């Protein structure tokens, strides 16, 4: 199986990670009518620096138009683009996944899951080619499950925010940077303790019947700029697994906030696009910057 970019999957509760991490995207290209989206975006600025913070969705339905309005103006004004992963790191994600995903020794899924969870797993696996889960860590199975759910929800990475922004900035000859590496993102899961990984897996399976509907509902909230709805999804999901919240959201938000603070010392205009879940709530990047004394304004 070839992994091409970022992922959109829901390893717990509903679908928070679809709004958080951009690894292992799908390759489906469904047809769809044109729909307009108005995602939330913030601006932090001083006398000679402007930094736009755009909440992204890493995979979207075909036909989604999200880059008009204030977002379009920010794209045109920005001197550089900063994503979670620079293009070269996104391209490297598949190789890193294949390196980190295998278990040191196989463990049959029948020995990992209770009968109800095993039945849910077999149902998801049976919707396409097998996952080969016996040979994989629990977190890697979550990635593959999430790909399957996102595919069923007719999401396309080619229409995701990162893919379009990368094309726009590349065509304009503007630099594109990244906040993390592919290895660092996947290591977030690889280094979770075994009990946390198993809890994520079983929680995802317990809620798998509503996976497609949940992903679509979250995309709809993002499209209408409904940060309250996004915050509810993210908090509802990750609060149930505190170790995962710390690794996937809190620690990374703090790191990115420091990056923005350091970048404010350099003149210019920057567009930062990261998973929408990182920009909402009390520990989101905009709130953290406000707490640090910066004036942050929602501009869309």
CSV table of C-alpha atoms in Angstrom, one decimal:
chain,number,residue,atom,x,y,z
A,1,UNK,CA,0.0,0.0,0.0
A,2,UNK,CA,1.4,3.4,-0.9
A,3,UNK,CA,1.0,6.2,1.6
A,4,UNK,CA,1.0,9.6,0.0
A,5,UNK,CA,1.0,12.5,2.3
A,6,UNK,CA,-1.1,13.2,5.4
A,7,UNK,CA,-3.8,11.3,7.1
A,8,UNK,CA,-7.3,12.1,8.1
A,9,UNK,CA,-8.6,9.6,10.6
A,10,UNK,CA,-10.4,9.3,13.8
A,11,UNK,CA,-8.5,7.2,16.3
A,12,UNK,CA,-10.9,7.9,19.2
A,13,UNK,CA,-14.4,9.2,20.0
A,14,UNK,CA,-15.3,10.9,16.7
A,15,UNK,CA,-12.8,12.5,14.4
A,16,UNK,CA,-10.6,14.9,16.1
A,17,UNK,CA,-7.3,13.8,14.5
A,18,UNK,CA,-8.7,14.5,11.1
A,19,UNK,CA,-8.3,18.1,12.2
A,20,UNK,CA,-4.9,17.6,13.8
A,21,UNK,CA,-2.4,15.7,11.9
A,22,UNK,CA,-1.5,15.7,8.2
A,23,UNK,CA,0.1,12.3,7.6
A,24,UNK,CA,-0.9,9.5,5.2
A,25,UNK,CA,-3.6,11.1,3.0
A,26,UNK,CA,-5.8,9.1,0.8
A,27,UNK,CA,-5.7,8.8,-3.0
A,28,UNK,CA,-9.4,8.9,-3.8
A,29,UNK,CA,-10.7,11.5,-6.3
A,30,UNK,CA,-14.5,11.5,-6.1
A,31,UNK,CA,-16.7,13.8,-8.1
A,32,UNK,CA,-18.8,16.3,-6.2
A,33,UNK,CA,-20.7,19.6,-6.7
A,34,UNK,CA,-19.0,22.9,-5.9
A,35,UNK,CA,-19.4,23.9,-2.3
A,36,UNK,CA,-18.2,27.1,-0.6
A,37,UNK,CA,-16.3,27.0,2.6
A,38,UNK,CA,-15.3,29.8,4.9
A,39,UNK,CA,-12.8,28.4,7.4
A,40,UNK,CA,-11.7,30.3,10.5
A,41,UNK,CA,-8.5,32.3,10.3
A,42,UNK,CA,-6.7,34.6,12.8
A,43,UNK,CA,-4.1,37.3,12.5
A,44,UNK,CA,-1.4,38.3,14.9
A,45,UNK,CA,0.6,41.3,14.0
A,46,UNK,CA,2.9,44.1,15.1
A,47,UNK,CA,4.5,47.1,13.4
A,48,UNK,CA,6.3,45.1,10.7
A,49,UNK,CA,5.1,41.5,10.9
A,50,UNK,CA,1.8,39.8,10.1
A,51,UNK,CA,1.1,36.1,10.7
A,52,UNK,CA,-2.1,34.6,9.5
A,53,UNK,CA,-3.2,31.4,11.3
A,54,UNK,CA,-5.5,29.3,9.1
A,55,UNK,CA,-7.2,26.1,10.4
A,56,UNK,CA,-6.9,23.4,7.7
A,57,UNK,CA,-8.5,20.2,6.8
A,58,UNK,CA,-6.0,17.8,5.3
A,59,UNK,CA,-8.5,16.0,3.1
A,60,UNK,CA,-11.7,17.5,1.7
A,61,UNK,CA,-14.5,16.5,-0.6
A,62,UNK,CA,-13.9,17.3,-4.2
A,63,UNK,CA,-15.4,20.6,-5.3
A,64,UNK,CA,-14.8,22.4,-2.0
A,65,UNK,CA,-13.8,26.0,-2.5
A,66,UNK,CA,-12.2,27.4,0.7
A,67,UNK,CA,-9.6,29.8,-0.7
A,68,UNK,CA,-11.7,32.9,-1.4
A,69,UNK,CA,-12.5,35.9,0.8
A,70,UNK,CA,-10.0,36.9,3.5
A,71,UNK,CA,-8.2,33.6,3.0
A,72,UNK,CA,-7.6,34.4,-0.6
A,73,UNK,CA,-6.3,37.9,0.4
A,74,UNK,CA,-3.9,36.3,3.0
A,75,UNK,CA,-2.6,33.9,0.4
A,76,UNK,CA,-1.8,36.7,-2.0
A,77,UNK,CA,-0.2,38.9,0.7
A,78,UNK,CA,2.0,36.2,2.3
A,79,UNK,CA,5.7,36.1,1.6
A,80,UNK,CA,5.9,32.5,2.7
A,81,UNK,CA,3.8,29.5,3.7
A,82,UNK,CA,4.4,27.4,6.8
A,83,UNK,CA,2.7,24.0,7.2
A,84,UNK,CA,2.9,21.3,9.7
A,85,UNK,CA,5.1,19.4,7.2
A,86,UNK,CA,7.1,20.9,4.4
A,87,UNK,CA,6.5,19.2,1.0
A,88,UNK,CA,9.6,17.0,1.3
A,89,UNK,CA,8.6,15.8,4.7
A,90,UNK,CA,5.1,15.0,3.4
A,91,UNK,CA,6.6,13.0,0.6
A,92,UNK,CA,8.7,11.0,3.1
A,93,UNK,CA,5.8,10.0,5.3
A,94,UNK,CA,5.1,6.7,3.7
A,95,UNK,CA,8.6,5.4,4.1
A,96,UNK,CA,8.6,6.5,7.7
A,97,UNK,CA,5.3,4.8,8.4
A,98,UNK,CA,6.6,1.5,6.9
A,99,UNK,CA,9.6,1.7,9.1
A,100,UNK,CA,7.8,2.4,12.3
A,101,UNK,CA,4.5,0.6,12.0
A,102,UNK,CA,5.6,-3.1,12.3
A,103,UNK,CA,5.6,-4.8,15.7
A,104,UNK,CA,8.7,-6.4,17.0
A,105,UNK,CA,6.7,-9.7,17.0
A,106,UNK,CA,3.3,-10.4,15.5
A,107,UNK,CA,0.2,-10.5,17.7
A,108,UNK,CA,-3.1,-11.7,16.4
A,109,UNK,CA,-6.0,-9.3,16.5
A,110,UNK,CA,-8.1,-12.0,18.2
A,111,UNK,CA,-5.7,-11.7,21.2
A,112,UNK,CA,-5.9,-7.9,21.3
A,113,UNK,CA,-9.6,-7.3,21.0
A,114,UNK,CA,-12.8,-8.4,22.8
A,115,UNK,CA,-15.4,-10.0,20.5
A,116,UNK,CA,-17.4,-6.8,19.9
A,117,UNK,CA,-14.3,-4.8,19.0
A,118,UNK,CA,-13.0,-7.6,16.9
A,119,UNK,CA,-16.2,-7.8,14.9
A,120,UNK,CA,-16.1,-4.0,14.3
A,121,UNK,CA,-12.4,-4.3,13.2
A,122,UNK,CA,-13.3,-7.1,10.7
A,123,UNK,CA,-16.1,-5.1,9.3
A,124,UNK,CA,-13.9,-2.1,8.6
A,125,UNK,CA,-11.1,-4.3,7.2
A,126,UNK,CA,-13.6,-6.2,5.0
A,127,UNK,CA,-14.6,-3.0,3.3
A,128,UNK,CA,-11.4,-3.2,1.2
A,129,UNK,CA,-8.0,-4.9,1.2
A,130,UNK,CA,-6.8,-6.3,4.5
A,131,UNK,CA,-4.8,-4.3,6.9
A,132,UNK,CA,-2.3,-7.0,8.0
A,133,UNK,CA,-3.0,-5.9,11.5
A,134,UNK,CA,-1.3,-8.9,13.2
A,135,UNK,CA,2.1,-7.5,12.2
A,136,UNK,CA,1.4,-3.9,13.1
A,137,UNK,CA,1.4,-1.7,16.2
A,138,UNK,CA,-2.0,-0.6,17.4
A,139,UNK,CA,-1.4,3.0,16.4
A,140,UNK,CA,-0.5,1.9,12.8
A,141,UNK,CA,-3.8,0.0,12.6
A,142,UNK,CA,-5.6,3.2,13.6
A,143,UNK,CA,-3.9,5.0,10.7
A,144,UNK,CA,-5.1,2.4,8.2
A,145,UNK,CA,-8.6,2.3,9.7
A,146,UNK,CA,-8.8,6.1,9.5
A,147,UNK,CA,-7.8,6.0,5.8
A,148,UNK,CA,-10.6,3.5,5.2
A,149,UNK,CA,-13.2,5.7,6.9
A,150,UNK,CA,-12.0,8.9,5.2
A,151,UNK,CA,-12.2,7.1,1.8
A,152,UNK,CA,-15.7,6.1,2.6
A,153,UNK,CA,-16.5,9.7,3.4
A,154,UNK,CA,-15.3,10.7,-0.1
A,155,UNK,CA,-12.3,12.8,1.0
A,156,UNK,CA,-9.5,13.8,-1.3
A,157,UNK,CA,-6.1,15.0,-0.4
A,158,UNK,CA,-5.8,16.8,-3.7
A,159,UNK,CA,-8.6,19.1,-2.4
A,160,UNK,CA,-7.1,19.4,1.1
A,161,UNK,CA,-5.9,22.8,2.3
A,162,UNK,CA,-2.2,21.8,2.3
A,163,UNK,CA,-2.2,20.5,-1.2
A,164,UNK,CA,-3.8,23.5,-2.7
A,165,UNK,CA,-1.7,26.0,-0.7
A,166,UNK,CA,1.5,24.1,-1.7
A,167,UNK,CA,0.5,24.4,-5.4
A,168,UNK,CA,-0.3,28.1,-5.1
A,169,UNK,CA,2.9,29.1,-3.3
A,170,UNK,CA,5.0,26.8,-5.5
A,171,UNK,CA,3.6,28.4,-8.7
A,172,UNK,CA,4.3,31.9,-7.2
A,173,UNK,CA,7.9,30.9,-6.3
A,174,UNK,CA,7.3,31.6,-2.6
A,175,UNK,CA,9.1,29.5,0.1
A,176,UNK,CA,7.2,26.8,1.9
A,177,UNK,CA,8.4,25.6,5.3
A,178,UNK,CA,7.3,23.2,8.0
A,179,UNK,CA,7.0,23.1,11.7
A,180,UNK,CA,7.7,19.4,12.2
A,181,UNK,CA,9.1,16.3,10.4
A,182,UNK,CA,7.2,13.2,9.3
A,183,UNK,CA,9.2,11.1,11.7
A,184,UNK,CA,8.4,13.4,14.6
A,185,UNK,CA,4.6,13.2,13.8
A,186,UNK,CA,4.5,9.5,13.6
A,187,UNK,CA,6.8,9.1,16.6
A,188,UNK,CA,4.0,10.8,18.6
A,189,UNK,CA,2.1,7.6,18.2
A,190,UNK,CA,5.0,5.2,18.2
A,191,UNK,CA,6.1,6.4,21.6
A,192,UNK,CA,2.6,6.2,23.3
A,193,UNK,CA,2.6,3.5,25.9
A,194,UNK,CA,0.9,0.2,24.9
A,195,UNK,CA,-2.1,0.8,27.2
A,196,UNK,CA,-2.9,4.2,25.6
A,197,UNK,CA,-2.5,2.8,22.1
A,198,UNK,CA,-4.9,-0.1,22.9
A,199,UNK,CA,-7.4,2.3,24.4
A,200,UNK,CA,-7.3,4.5,21.3
A,201,UNK,CA,-7.9,1.4,19.1
A,202,UNK,CA,-10.8,0.0,21.1
A,203,UNK,CA,-12.4,3.4,21.5
A,204,UNK,CA,-12.2,4.0,17.7
A,205,UNK,CA,-13.8,0.6,17.1
A,206,UNK,CA,-16.5,1.2,19.6
A,207,UNK,CA,-17.5,4.3,17.7
A,208,UNK,CA,-16.7,3.1,14.2
A,209,UNK,CA,-20.3,2.8,13.0
A,210,UNK,CA,-20.7,6.6,13.0
A,211,UNK,CA,-17.2,7.3,11.5
A,212,UNK,CA,-18.3,8.5,8.1
A,213,UNK,CA,-21.1,10.7,9.5
A,214,UNK,CA,-18.7,12.1,12.1
A,215,UNK,CA,-16.1,13.1,9.6
A,216,UNK,CA,-18.6,14.7,7.3
A,217,UNK,CA,-20.1,16.6,10.3
A,218,UNK,CA,-16.7,17.9,11.3
A,219,UNK,CA,-15.9,19.0,7.8
A,220,UNK,CA,-19.2,20.9,7.7
A,221,UNK,CA,-18.3,22.7,10.9
A,222,UNK,CA,-14.9,23.6,9.5
A,223,UNK,CA,-16.5,24.9,6.3
A,224,UNK,CA,-18.8,27.2,8.1
A,225,UNK,CA,-16.1,28.5,10.5
A,226,UNK,CA,-17.8,27.0,13.5
A,227,UNK,CA,-15.0,26.9,16.0
A,228,UNK,CA,-17.3,26.0,18.9
A,229,UNK,CA,-18.4,22.9,17.1
A,230,UNK,CA,-14.8,22.0,16.3
A,231,UNK,CA,-13.7,22.6,19.9
A,232,UNK,CA,-16.4,20.3,21.1
A,233,UNK,CA,-15.3,17.5,18.9
A,234,UNK,CA,-11.6,17.9,19.7
A,235,UNK,CA,-12.1,18.2,23.5
A,236,UNK,CA,-14.7,15.4,23.6
A,237,UNK,CA,-12.4,13.1,21.9
A,238,UNK,CA,-9.0,13.8,23.4
A,239,UNK,CA,-10.1,14.5,26.9
A,240,UNK,CA,-11.1,10.8,27.1
A,241,UNK,CA,-7.4,9.8,26.5
A,242,UNK,CA,-5.3,12.4,28.4
A,243,UNK,CA,-1.9,10.9,27.4
A,244,UNK,CA,-2.9,11.3,23.8
A,245,UNK,CA,-4.1,14.9,24.3
A,246,UNK,CA,-0.7,15.9,25.8
A,247,UNK,CA,1.3,14.3,23.0
A,248,UNK,CA,-0.9,15.2,20.0
A,249,UNK,CA,-2.3,18.6,21.0
A,250,UNK,CA,-1.0,20.4,24.0
A,251,UNK,CA,2.8,19.9,23.6
A,252,UNK,CA,2.7,20.7,19.9
A,253,UNK,CA,0.6,23.8,20.4
A,254,UNK,CA,3.1,25.1,22.9
A,255,UNK,CA,6.0,24.5,20.5
A,256,UNK,CA,4.2,26.2,17.6
A,257,UNK,CA,3.2,29.2,19.8
A,258,UNK,CA,6.9,29.7,20.6
A,259,UNK,CA,7.7,29.4,16.9
A,260,UNK,CA,5.2,32.2,16.1
A,261,UNK,CA,6.6,34.4,18.9
A,262,UNK,CA,10.1,34.0,17.5
A,263,UNK,CA,9.0,34.7,14.0
A,264,UNK,CA,7.3,37.9,15.1
A,265,UNK,CA,10.8,39.3,15.5
A,266,UNK,CA,11.4,39.2,11.8
A,267,UNK,CA,9.5,41.5,9.3
A,268,UNK,CA,7.2,40.1,6.7
A,269,UNK,CA,3.9,38.3,6.2
A,270,UNK,CA,3.5,34.6,6.8
A,271,UNK,CA,0.6,32.3,6.3
A,272,UNK,CA,0.6,29.3,8.7
A,273,UNK,CA,-1.9,26.5,8.0
A,274,UNK,CA,-2.2,23.7,10.6
A,275,UNK,CA,-4.9,21.3,11.5
A,276,UNK,CA,-8.0,23.2,12.6
A,277,UNK,CA,-8.1,21.4,16.0
A,278,UNK,CA,-4.9,23.2,17.0
A,279,UNK,CA,-6.4,26.6,16.7
A,280,UNK,CA,-9.5,26.2,18.9
A,281,UNK,CA,-10.1,26.1,22.6
A,282,UNK,CA,-8.2,27.4,25.6
A,283,UNK,CA,-5.0,25.7,24.7
A,284,UNK,CA,-5.2,26.5,21.0
A,285,UNK,CA,-2.4,28.5,19.4
A,286,UNK,CA,-4.5,31.8,19.1
A,287,UNK,CA,-5.5,31.6,22.8
A,288,UNK,CA,-1.9,30.8,23.8
A,289,UNK,CA,-0.6,33.8,21.9
A,290,UNK,CA,-3.2,36.1,23.5
A,291,UNK,CA,-2.1,34.8,26.9
A,292,UNK,CA,1.5,35.7,26.0
A,293,UNK,CA,0.4,39.3,25.4
A,294,UNK,CA,-0.1,39.4,21.6
A,295,UNK,CA,-3.2,40.9,20.0
A,296,UNK,CA,-4.9,38.1,18.0
A,297,UNK,CA,-7.9,38.9,15.9
A,298,UNK,CA,-10.1,36.5,14.0
A,299,UNK,CA,-10.3,37.9,10.5
A,300,UNK,CA,-12.5,35.1,9.0
